[in-house]
Amino acid sequence: MNPNSTFRQDLPDTLIDRFRAGDLDAFEQIYRRFERPAFTLALRLTGQRESAQEVLQDAMLKAFERVGQFRGDAPFWGWLRRLVINEALMVLRKRGRFADAPFEEDAFVDHAPAPWIHADAPTLERALAELPDTARAVLWLYHVEGYTHVEIAEQFGRTVSFSKSQVARGTQRLRELLQPEPGYSPCLINAAGNAS
């Protein structure tokens, strides 16, 4: 997982000013720049492509309708990212899947390396899909988007302990999901077809 959000894009002030003035060309430029990061974030939070597309459309529509509320005291990307997160969490609430993740173990402090460091993208994708919605969303916000436990607690309307617990438990579950199967041995043939 990458600690740098793909939302972190600087936009020229002139583009934001044109967007605020209702310029559709400026809106299209902003939409194109943020379409992929918004969809990716929505997909990571909701776990479903259809829901992610819905979140993308709703968040961009709200950005267009509410651009007058953007005060400019923080980066535009942060404001837009918050709209996407809010829309994604609303989708989870509507689906009735916005509950505590069902983990059995108590939360603990994990000092081991992050379980995703050595995972390839498809394996990590499958493991993330197996996590409960809440755990996946909290892990993504914390590790990828850089949200603090306090910010996550505010987004979910919960306590800081909730966020810490979800991160600890979700990380443990992800570690379990990313463990190789017993008897697994990696392929030792390199790209040239030689044994290494």
JSON list of C-alpha atoms in Angstrom, two decimals:
[
{"chain": "A", "resi": 1, "resn": "MET", "atom": "CA", "xyz": [0.00, 0.00, 0.00]},
{"chain": "A", "resi": 2, "resn": "ASN", "atom": "CA", "xyz": [1.26, 3.41, -0.91]},
{"chain": "A", "resi": 3, "resn": "PRO", "atom": "CA", "xyz": [1.24, 6.10, 1.78]},
{"chain": "A", "resi": 4, "resn": "ASN", "atom": "CA", "xyz": [0.70, 8.83, -0.81]},
{"chain": "A", "resi": 5, "resn": "SER", "atom": "CA", "xyz": [-2.87, 9.37, -1.90]},
{"chain": "A", "resi": 6, "resn": "THR", "atom": "CA", "xyz": [-3.38, 9.69, -5.65]},
{"chain": "A", "resi": 7, "resn": "PHE", "atom": "CA", "xyz": [-5.66, 12.59, -4.80]},
{"chain": "A", "resi": 8, "resn": "ARG", "atom": "CA", "xyz": [-2.69, 14.80, -3.97]},
{"chain": "A", "resi": 9, "resn": "GLN", "atom": "CA", "xyz": [-2.77, 16.87, -7.13]},
{"chain": "A", "resi": 10, "resn": "ASP", "atom": "CA", "xyz": [-2.18, 20.57, -7.27]},
{"chain": "A", "resi": 11, "resn": "LEU", "atom": "CA", "xyz": [-4.56, 22.47, -9.51]},
{"chain": "A", "resi": 12, "resn": "PRO", "atom": "CA", "xyz": [-3.94, 25.93, -10.92]},
{"chain": "A", "resi": 13, "resn": "ASP", "atom": "CA", "xyz": [-5.93, 28.57, -9.05]},
{"chain": "A", "resi": 14, "resn": "THR", "atom": "CA", "xyz": [-7.28, 29.78, -12.39]},
{"chain": "A", "resi": 15, "resn": "LEU", "atom": "CA", "xyz": [-8.83, 26.36, -13.06]},
{"chain": "A", "resi": 16, "resn": "ILE", "atom": "CA", "xyz": [-10.50, 26.29, -9.63]},
{"chain": "A", "resi": 17, "resn": "ASP", "atom": "CA", "xyz": [-11.74, 29.87, -10.14]},
{"chain": "A", "resi": 18, "resn": "ARG", "atom": "CA", "xyz": [-13.25, 28.93, -13.49]},
{"chain": "A", "resi": 19, "resn": "PHE", "atom": "CA", "xyz": [-14.86, 25.87, -11.90]},
{"chain": "A", "resi": 20, "resn": "ARG", "atom": "CA", "xyz": [-16.35, 28.05, -9.16]},
{"chain": "A", "resi": 21, "resn": "ALA", "atom": "CA", "xyz": [-17.75, 30.33, -11.85]},
{"chain": "A", "resi": 22, "resn": "GLY", "atom": "CA", "xyz": [-19.62, 27.38, -13.37]},
{"chain": "A", "resi": 23, "resn": "ASP", "atom": "CA", "xyz": [-17.31, 26.83, -16.36]},
{"chain": "A", "resi": 24, "resn": "LEU", "atom": "CA", "xyz": [-18.19, 23.36, -17.71]},
{"chain": "A", "resi": 25, "resn": "ASP", "atom": "CA", "xyz": [-14.82, 23.01, -19.45]},
{"chain": "A", "resi": 26, "resn": "ALA", "atom": "CA", "xyz": [-13.07, 23.55, -16.10]},
{"chain": "A", "resi": 27, "resn": "PHE", "atom": "CA", "xyz": [-15.37, 20.96, -14.51]},
{"chain": "A", "resi": 28, "resn": "GLU", "atom": "CA", "xyz": [-14.54, 18.47, -17.26]},
{"chain": "A", "resi": 29, "resn": "GLN", "atom": "CA", "xyz": [-10.79, 19.03, -16.74]},
{"chain": "A", "resi": 30, "resn": "ILE", "atom": "CA", "xyz": [-11.14, 18.49, -13.01]},
{"chain": "A", "resi": 31, "resn": "TYR", "atom": "CA", "xyz": [-13.32, 15.43, -13.56]},
{"chain": "A", "resi": 32, "resn": "ARG", "atom": "CA", "xyz": [-10.75, 13.89, -15.90]},
{"chain": "A", "resi": 33, "resn": "ARG", "atom": "CA", "xyz": [-7.87, 14.56, -13.48]},
{"chain": "A", "resi": 34, "resn": "PHE", "atom": "CA", "xyz": [-9.66, 13.05, -10.51]},
{"chain": "A", "resi": 35, "resn": "GLU", "atom": "CA", "xyz": [-11.77, 10.35, -12.18]},
{"chain": "A", "resi": 36, "resn": "ARG", "atom": "CA", "xyz": [-9.28, 7.53, -11.63]},
{"chain": "A", "resi": 37, "resn": "PRO", "atom": "CA", "xyz": [-8.24, 8.41, -8.05]},
{"chain": "A", "resi": 38, "resn": "ALA", "atom": "CA", "xyz": [-11.89, 8.95, -7.05]},
{"chain": "A", "resi": 39, "resn": "PHE", "atom": "CA", "xyz": [-12.97, 5.64, -8.58]},
{"chain": "A", "resi": 40, "resn": "THR", "atom": "CA", "xyz": [-10.04, 3.79, -6.98]},
{"chain": "A", "resi": 41, "resn": "LEU", "atom": "CA", "xyz": [-10.79, 5.24, -3.56]},
{"chain": "A", "resi": 42, "resn": "ALA", "atom": "CA", "xyz": [-14.49, 4.46, -3.92]},
{"chain": "A", "resi": 43, "resn": "LEU", "atom": "CA", "xyz": [-13.69, 0.90, -5.01]},
{"chain": "A", "resi": 44, "resn": "ARG", "atom": "CA", "xyz": [-11.37, 0.36, -2.05]},
{"chain": "A", "resi": 45, "resn": "LEU", "atom": "CA", "xyz": [-13.98, 1.65, 0.38]},
{"chain": "A", "resi": 46, "resn": "THR", "atom": "CA", "xyz": [-17.07, -0.06, -1.07]},
{"chain": "A", "resi": 47, "resn": "GLY", "atom": "CA", "xyz": [-15.48, -3.21, -2.50]},
{"chain": "A", "resi": 48, "resn": "GLN", "atom": "CA", "xyz": [-17.76, -3.20, -5.56]},
{"chain": "A", "resi": 49, "resn": "ARG", "atom": "CA", "xyz": [-17.18, -1.74, -9.01]},
{"chain": "A", "resi": 50, "resn": "GLU", "atom": "CA", "xyz": [-20.82, -0.73, -9.51]},
{"chain": "A", "resi": 51, "resn": "SER", "atom": "CA", "xyz": [-20.91, 1.02, -6.15]},
{"chain": "A", "resi": 52, "resn": "ALA", "atom": "CA", "xyz": [-17.62, 2.73, -6.89]},
{"chain": "A", "resi": 53, "resn": "GLN", "atom": "CA", "xyz": [-18.98, 4.07, -10.19]},
{"chain": "A", "resi": 54, "resn": "GLU", "atom": "CA", "xyz": [-22.07, 5.34, -8.36]},
{"chain": "A", "resi": 55, "resn": "VAL", "atom": "CA", "xyz": [-19.88, 7.03, -5.74]},
{"chain": "A", "resi": 56, "resn": "LEU", "atom": "CA", "xyz": [-17.71, 8.64, -8.43]},
{"chain": "A", "resi": 57, "resn": "GLN", "atom": "CA", "xyz": [-20.74, 10.09, -10.23]},
{"chain": "A", "resi": 58, "resn": "ASP", "atom": "CA", "xyz": [-22.48, 11.28, -7.06]},
{"chain": "A", "resi": 59, "resn": "ALA", "atom": "CA", "xyz": [-19.32, 12.84, -5.60]},
{"chain": "A", "resi": 60, "resn": "MET", "atom": "CA", "xyz": [-18.51, 14.70, -8.83]},
{"chain": "A", "resi": 61, "resn": "LEU", "atom": "CA", "xyz": [-22.09, 15.95, -9.10]},
{"chain": "A", "resi": 62, "resn": "LYS", "atom": "CA", "xyz": [-21.91, 17.18, -5.50]},
{"chain": "A", "resi": 63, "resn": "ALA", "atom": "CA", "xyz": [-18.57, 18.85, -6.26]},
{"chain": "A", "resi": 64, "resn": "PHE", "atom": "CA", "xyz": [-20.20, 20.72, -9.13]},
{"chain": "A", "resi": 65, "resn": "GLU", "atom": "CA", "xyz": [-23.22, 21.70, -7.02]},
{"chain": "A", "resi": 66, "resn": "ARG", "atom": "CA", "xyz": [-21.22, 22.64, -3.91]},
{"chain": "A", "resi": 67, "resn": "VAL", "atom": "CA", "xyz": [-18.05, 24.17, -5.32]},
{"chain": "A", "resi": 68, "resn": "GLY", "atom": "CA", "xyz": [-19.14, 27.47, -3.78]},
{"chain": "A", "resi": 69, "resn": "GLN", "atom": "CA", "xyz": [-18.60, 25.84, -0.37]},
{"chain": "A", "resi": 70, "resn": "PHE", "atom": "CA", "xyz": [-14.92, 25.24, -1.13]},
{"chain": "A", "resi": 71, "resn": "ARG", "atom": "CA", "xyz": [-13.20, 27.98, 0.88]},
{"chain": "A", "resi": 72, "resn": "GLY", "atom": "CA", "xyz": [-9.68, 27.46, -0.38]},
{"chain": "A", "resi": 73, "resn": "ASP", "atom": "CA", "xyz": [-8.14, 27.20, 3.10]},
{"chain": "A", "resi": 74, "resn": "ALA", "atom": "CA", "xyz": [-7.10, 23.61, 2.29]},
{"chain": "A", "resi": 75, "resn": "PRO", "atom": "CA", "xyz": [-6.11, 21.98, -1.00]},
{"chain": "A", "resi": 76, "resn": "PHE", "atom": "CA", "xyz": [-8.92, 21.35, -3.48]},
{"chain": "A", "resi": 77, "resn": "TRP", "atom": "CA", "xyz": [-7.98, 17.68, -3.71]},
{"chain": "A", "resi": 78, "resn": "GLY", "atom": "CA", "xyz": [-8.58, 17.27, 0.03]},
{"chain": "A", "resi": 79, "resn": "TRP", "atom": "CA", "xyz": [-12.06, 18.78, -0.27]},
{"chain": "A", "resi": 80, "resn": "LEU", "atom": "CA", "xyz": [-12.93, 16.54, -3.21]},
{"chain": "A", "resi": 81, "resn": "ARG", "atom": "CA", "xyz": [-11.50, 13.46, -1.49]},
{"chain": "A", "resi": 82, "resn": "ARG", "atom": "CA", "xyz": [-13.74, 14.12, 1.51]},
{"chain": "A", "resi": 83, "resn": "LEU", "atom": "CA", "xyz": [-16.79, 14.23, -0.80]},
{"chain": "A", "resi": 84, "resn": "VAL", "atom": "CA", "xyz": [-15.82, 10.85, -2.28]},
{"chain": "A", "resi": 85, "resn": "ILE", "atom": "CA", "xyz": [-15.29, 9.30, 1.16]},
{"chain": "A", "resi": 86, "resn": "ASN", "atom": "CA", "xyz": [-18.61, 10.65, 2.43]},
{"chain": "A", "resi": 87, "resn": "GLU", "atom": "CA", "xyz": [-20.44, 9.24, -0.60]},
{"chain": "A", "resi": 88, "resn": "ALA", "atom": "CA", "xyz": [-18.72, 5.85, -0.21]},
{"chain": "A", "resi": 89, "resn": "LEU", "atom": "CA", "xyz": [-19.61, 5.63, 3.47]},
{"chain": "A", "resi": 90, "resn": "MET", "atom": "CA", "xyz": [-23.23, 6.51, 2.64]},
{"chain": "A", "resi": 91, "resn": "VAL", "atom": "CA", "xyz": [-23.30, 3.60, 0.16]},
{"chain": "A", "resi": 92, "resn": "LEU", "atom": "CA", "xyz": [-22.02, 1.25, 2.88]},
{"chain": "A", "resi": 93, "resn": "ARG", "atom": "CA", "xyz": [-24.66, 2.52, 5.29]},
{"chain": "A", "resi": 94, "resn": "LYS", "atom": "CA", "xyz": [-27.43, 1.99, 2.70]},
{"chain": "A", "resi": 95, "resn": "ARG", "atom": "CA", "xyz": [-26.23, -1.54, 2.07]},
{"chain": "A", "resi": 96, "resn": "GLY", "atom": "CA", "xyz": [-26.44, -2.18, 5.81]},
{"chain": "A", "resi": 97, "resn": "ARG", "atom": "CA", "xyz": [-22.79, -3.20, 5.81]},
{"chain": "A", "resi": 98, "resn": "PHE", "atom": "CA", "xyz": [-21.52, -0.33, 7.89]},
{"chain": "A", "resi": 99, "resn": "ALA", "atom": "CA", "xyz": [-20.96, -2.26, 11.08]},
{"chain": "A", "resi": 100, "resn": "ASP", "atom": "CA", "xyz": [-18.08, -3.47, 13.17]},
{"chain": "A", "resi": 101, "resn": "ALA", "atom": "CA", "xyz": [-16.01, -6.08, 11.39]},
{"chain": "A", "resi": 102, "resn": "PRO", "atom": "CA", "xyz": [-16.63, -9.53, 12.87]},
{"chain": "A", "resi": 103, "resn": "PHE", "atom": "CA", "xyz": [-13.22, -10.40, 14.30]},
{"chain": "A", "resi": 104, "resn": "GLU", "atom": "CA", "xyz": [-12.73, -12.81, 17.15]},
{"chain": "A", "resi": 105, "resn": "GLU", "atom": "CA", "xyz": [-9.33, -11.82, 18.51]},
{"chain": "A", "resi": 106, "resn": "ASP", "atom": "CA", "xyz": [-8.78, -8.81, 20.71]},
{"chain": "A", "resi": 107, "resn": "ALA", "atom": "CA", "xyz": [-6.94, -5.86, 19.19]},
{"chain": "A", "resi": 108, "resn": "PHE", "atom": "CA", "xyz": [-3.21, -5.86, 19.68]},
{"chain": "A", "resi": 109, "resn": "VAL", "atom": "CA", "xyz": [-0.18, -3.80, 18.78]},
{"chain": "A", "resi": 110, "resn": "ASP", "atom": "CA", "xyz": [1.49, -5.28, 15.71]},
{"chain": "A", "resi": 111, "resn": "HIS", "atom": "CA", "xyz": [5.19, -4.55, 15.27]},
{"chain": "A", "resi": 112, "resn": "ALA", "atom": "CA", "xyz": [5.68, -6.91, 12.34]},
{"chain": "A", "resi": 113, "resn": "PRO", "atom": "CA", "xyz": [6.27, -5.51, 8.84]},
{"chain": "A", "resi": 114, "resn": "ALA", "atom": "CA", "xyz": [3.13, -4.57, 6.94]},
{"chain": "A", "resi": 115, "resn": "PRO", "atom": "CA", "xyz": [1.65, -7.73, 5.43]},
{"chain": "A", "resi": 116, "resn": "TRP", "atom": "CA", "xyz": [1.20, -6.21, 1.98]},
{"chain": "A", "resi": 117, "resn": "ILE", "atom": "CA", "xyz": [4.86, -5.30, 1.41]},
{"chain": "A", "resi": 118, "resn": "HIS", "atom": "CA", "xyz": [5.68, -8.48, -0.50]},
{"chain": "A", "resi": 119, "resn": "ALA", "atom": "CA", "xyz": [2.24, -9.16, -2.00]},
{"chain": "A", "resi": 120, "resn": "ASP", "atom": "CA", "xyz": [1.68, -8.73, -5.71]},
{"chain": "A", "resi": 121, "resn": "ALA", "atom": "CA", "xyz": [-1.27, -6.60, -6.84]},
{"chain": "A", "resi": 122, "resn": "PRO", "atom": "CA", "xyz": [-3.70, -9.43, -7.72]},
{"chain": "A", "resi": 123, "resn": "THR", "atom": "CA", "xyz": [-3.05, -11.25, -4.43]},
{"chain": "A", "resi": 124, "resn": "LEU", "atom": "CA", "xyz": [-3.51, -8.05, -2.42]},
{"chain": "A", "resi": 125, "resn": "GLU", "atom": "CA", "xyz": [-6.67, -7.26, -4.39]},
{"chain": "A", "resi": 126, "resn": "ARG", "atom": "CA", "xyz": [-8.18, -10.65, -3.53]},
{"chain": "A", "resi": 127, "resn": "ALA", "atom": "CA", "xyz": [-7.21, -10.32, 0.15]},
{"chain": "A", "resi": 128, "resn": "LEU", "atom": "CA", "xyz": [-8.71, -6.83, 0.43]},
{"chain": "A", "resi": 129, "resn": "ALA", "atom": "CA", "xyz": [-11.94, -8.11, -1.15]},
{"chain": "A", "resi": 130, "resn": "GLU", "atom": "CA", "xyz": [-12.24, -10.73, 1.60]},
{"chain": "A", "resi": 131, "resn": "LEU", "atom": "CA", "xyz": [-12.08, -8.18, 4.42]},
{"chain": "A", "resi": 132, "resn": "PRO", "atom": "CA", "xyz": [-15.32, -6.91, 5.94]},
{"chain": "A", "resi": 133, "resn": "ASP", "atom": "CA", "xyz": [-16.36, -3.54, 4.46]},
{"chain": "A", "resi": 134, "resn": "THR", "atom": "CA", "xyz": [-15.64, -1.56, 7.61]},
{"chain": "A", "resi": 135, "resn": "ALA", "atom": "CA", "xyz": [-12.18, -3.04, 8.13]},
{"chain": "A", "resi": 136, "resn": "ARG", "atom": "CA", "xyz": [-11.22, -2.55, 4.48]},
{"chain": "A", "resi": 137, "resn": "ALA", "atom": "CA", "xyz": [-12.41, 1.07, 4.52]},
{"chain": "A", "resi": 138, "resn": "VAL", "atom": "CA", "xyz": [-10.62, 1.91, 7.77]},
{"chain": "A", "resi": 139, "resn": "LEU", "atom": "CA", "xyz": [-7.38, 0.23, 6.63]},
{"chain": "A", "resi": 140, "resn": "TRP", "atom": "CA", "xyz": [-7.45, 2.09, 3.33]},
{"chain": "A", "resi": 141, "resn": "LEU", "atom": "CA", "xyz": [-8.13, 5.46, 4.93]},
{"chain": "A", "resi": 142, "resn": "TYR", "atom": "CA", "xyz": [-5.39, 4.94, 7.50]},
{"chain": "A", "resi": 143, "resn": "HIS", "atom": "CA", "xyz": [-2.60, 3.36, 5.46]},
{"chain": "A", "resi": 144, "resn": "VAL", "atom": "CA", "xyz": [-3.17, 4.80, 1.99]},
{"chain": "A", "resi": 145, "resn": "GLU", "atom": "CA", "xyz": [-5.04, 8.06, 2.40]},
{"chain": "A", "resi": 146, "resn": "GLY", "atom": "CA", "xyz": [-3.08, 9.01, 5.53]},
{"chain": "A", "resi": 147, "resn": "TYR", "atom": "CA", "xyz": [-6.06, 9.71, 7.77]},
{"chain": "A", "resi": 148, "resn": "THR", "atom": "CA", "xyz": [-5.43, 9.75, 11.51]},
{"chain": "A", "resi": 149, "resn": "HIS", "atom": "CA", "xyz": [-7.43, 7.67, 13.96]},
{"chain": "A", "resi": 150, "resn": "VAL", "atom": "CA", "xyz": [-9.21, 10.85, 15.06]},
{"chain": "A", "resi": 151, "resn": "GLU", "atom": "CA", "xyz": [-10.22, 11.68, 11.47]},
{"chain": "A", "resi": 152, "resn": "ILE", "atom": "CA", "xyz": [-11.40, 8.12, 10.82]},
{"chain": "A", "resi": 153, "resn": "ALA", "atom": "CA", "xyz": [-13.43, 8.13, 14.02]},
{"chain": "A", "resi": 154, "resn": "GLU", "atom": "CA", "xyz": [-15.10, 11.36, 12.88]},
{"chain": "A", "resi": 155, "resn": "GLN", "atom": "CA", "xyz": [-15.88, 9.92, 9.43]},
{"chain": "A", "resi": 156, "resn": "PHE", "atom": "CA", "xyz": [-17.49, 6.82, 10.94]},
{"chain": "A", "resi": 157, "resn": "GLY", "atom": "CA", "xyz": [-19.13, 8.63, 13.85]},
{"chain": "A", "resi": 158, "resn": "ARG", "atom": "CA", "xyz": [-17.26, 6.37, 16.25]},
{"chain": "A", "resi": 159, "resn": "THR", "atom": "CA", "xyz": [-14.47, 6.55, 18.82]},
{"chain": "A", "resi": 160, "resn": "VAL", "atom": "CA", "xyz": [-10.72, 6.62, 18.28]},
{"chain": "A", "resi": 161, "resn": "SER", "atom": "CA", "xyz": [-10.58, 3.17, 19.89]},
{"chain": "A", "resi": 162, "resn": "PHE", "atom": "CA", "xyz": [-12.87, 1.91, 17.11]},
{"chain": "A", "resi": 163, "resn": "SER", "atom": "CA", "xyz": [-10.39, 3.11, 14.47]},
{"chain": "A", "resi": 164, "resn": "LYS", "atom": "CA", "xyz": [-7.36, 1.67, 16.25]},
{"chain": "A", "resi": 165, "resn": "SER", "atom": "CA", "xyz": [-9.12, -1.63, 16.77]},
{"chain": "A", "resi": 166, "resn": "GLN", "atom": "CA", "xyz": [-10.19, -1.87, 13.12]},
{"chain": "A", "resi": 167, "resn": "VAL", "atom": "CA", "xyz": [-6.64, -1.13, 11.94]},
{"chain": "A", "resi": 168, "resn": "ALA", "atom": "CA", "xyz": [-5.10, -3.71, 14.27]},
{"chain": "A", "resi": 169, "resn": "ARG", "atom": "CA", "xyz": [-7.66, -6.41, 13.56]},
{"chain": "A", "resi": 170, "resn": "GLY", "atom": "CA", "xyz": [-7.83, -5.68, 9.85]},
{"chain": "A", "resi": 171, "resn": "THR", "atom": "CA", "xyz": [-4.04, -5.81, 9.56]},
{"chain": "A", "resi": 172, "resn": "GLN", "atom": "CA", "xyz": [-3.98, -9.15, 11.35]},
{"chain": "A", "resi": 173, "resn": "ARG", "atom": "CA", "xyz": [-6.70, -10.55, 9.09]},
{"chain": "A", "resi": 174, "resn": "LEU", "atom": "CA", "xyz": [-4.91, -9.25, 6.00]},
{"chain": "A", "resi": 175, "resn": "ARG", "atom": "CA", "xyz": [-1.70, -10.91, 7.23]},
{"chain": "A", "resi": 176, "resn": "GLU", "atom": "CA", "xyz": [-3.57, -14.21, 7.52]},
{"chain": "A", "resi": 177, "resn": "LEU", "atom": "CA", "xyz": [-5.09, -13.84, 4.07]},
{"chain": "A", "resi": 178, "resn": "LEU", "atom": "CA", "xyz": [-1.70, -13.06, 2.52]},
{"chain": "A", "resi": 179, "resn": "GLN", "atom": "CA", "xyz": [0.09, -16.04, 4.08]},
{"chain": "A", "resi": 180, "resn": "PRO", "atom": "CA", "xyz": [1.07, -18.62, 1.49]},
{"chain": "A", "resi": 181, "resn": "GLU", "atom": "CA", "xyz": [-0.88, -21.88, 1.61]},
{"chain": "A", "resi": 182, "resn": "PRO", "atom": "CA", "xyz": [0.87, -24.73, 3.47]},
{"chain": "A", "resi": 183, "resn": "GLY", "atom": "CA", "xyz": [3.13, -26.56, 1.05]},
{"chain": "A", "resi": 184, "resn": "TYR", "atom": "CA", "xyz": [3.37, -23.49, -1.21]},
{"chain": "A", "resi": 185, "resn": "SER", "atom": "CA", "xyz": [6.75, -22.92, -2.80]},
{"chain": "A", "resi": 186, "resn": "PRO", "atom": "CA", "xyz": [7.36, -19.93, -5.04]},
{"chain": "A", "resi": 187, "resn": "CYS", "atom": "CA", "xyz": [8.32, -20.39, -8.65]},
{"chain": "A", "resi": 188, "resn": "LEU", "atom": "CA", "xyz": [12.08, -20.12, -8.91]},
{"chain": "A", "resi": 189, "resn": "ILE", "atom": "CA", "xyz": [12.23, -19.70, -12.69]},
{"chain": "A", "resi": 190, "resn": "ASN", "atom": "CA", "xyz": [13.12, -16.20, -13.77]},
{"chain": "A", "resi": 191, "resn": "ALA", "atom": "CA", "xyz": [11.70, -14.39, -16.79]},
{"chain": "A", "resi": 192, "resn": "ALA", "atom": "CA", "xyz": [14.39, -15.84, -19.08]},
{"chain": "A", "resi": 193, "resn": "GLY", "atom": "CA", "xyz": [13.23, -19.36, -18.16]},
{"chain": "A", "resi": 194, "resn": "ASN", "atom": "CA", "xyz": [16.31, -20.22, -16.09]},
{"chain": "A", "resi": 195, "resn": "ALA", "atom": "CA", "xyz": [16.18, -21.63, -12.58]},
{"chain": "A", "resi": 196, "resn": "SER", "atom": "CA", "xyz": [17.45, -19.17, -10.02]}
]
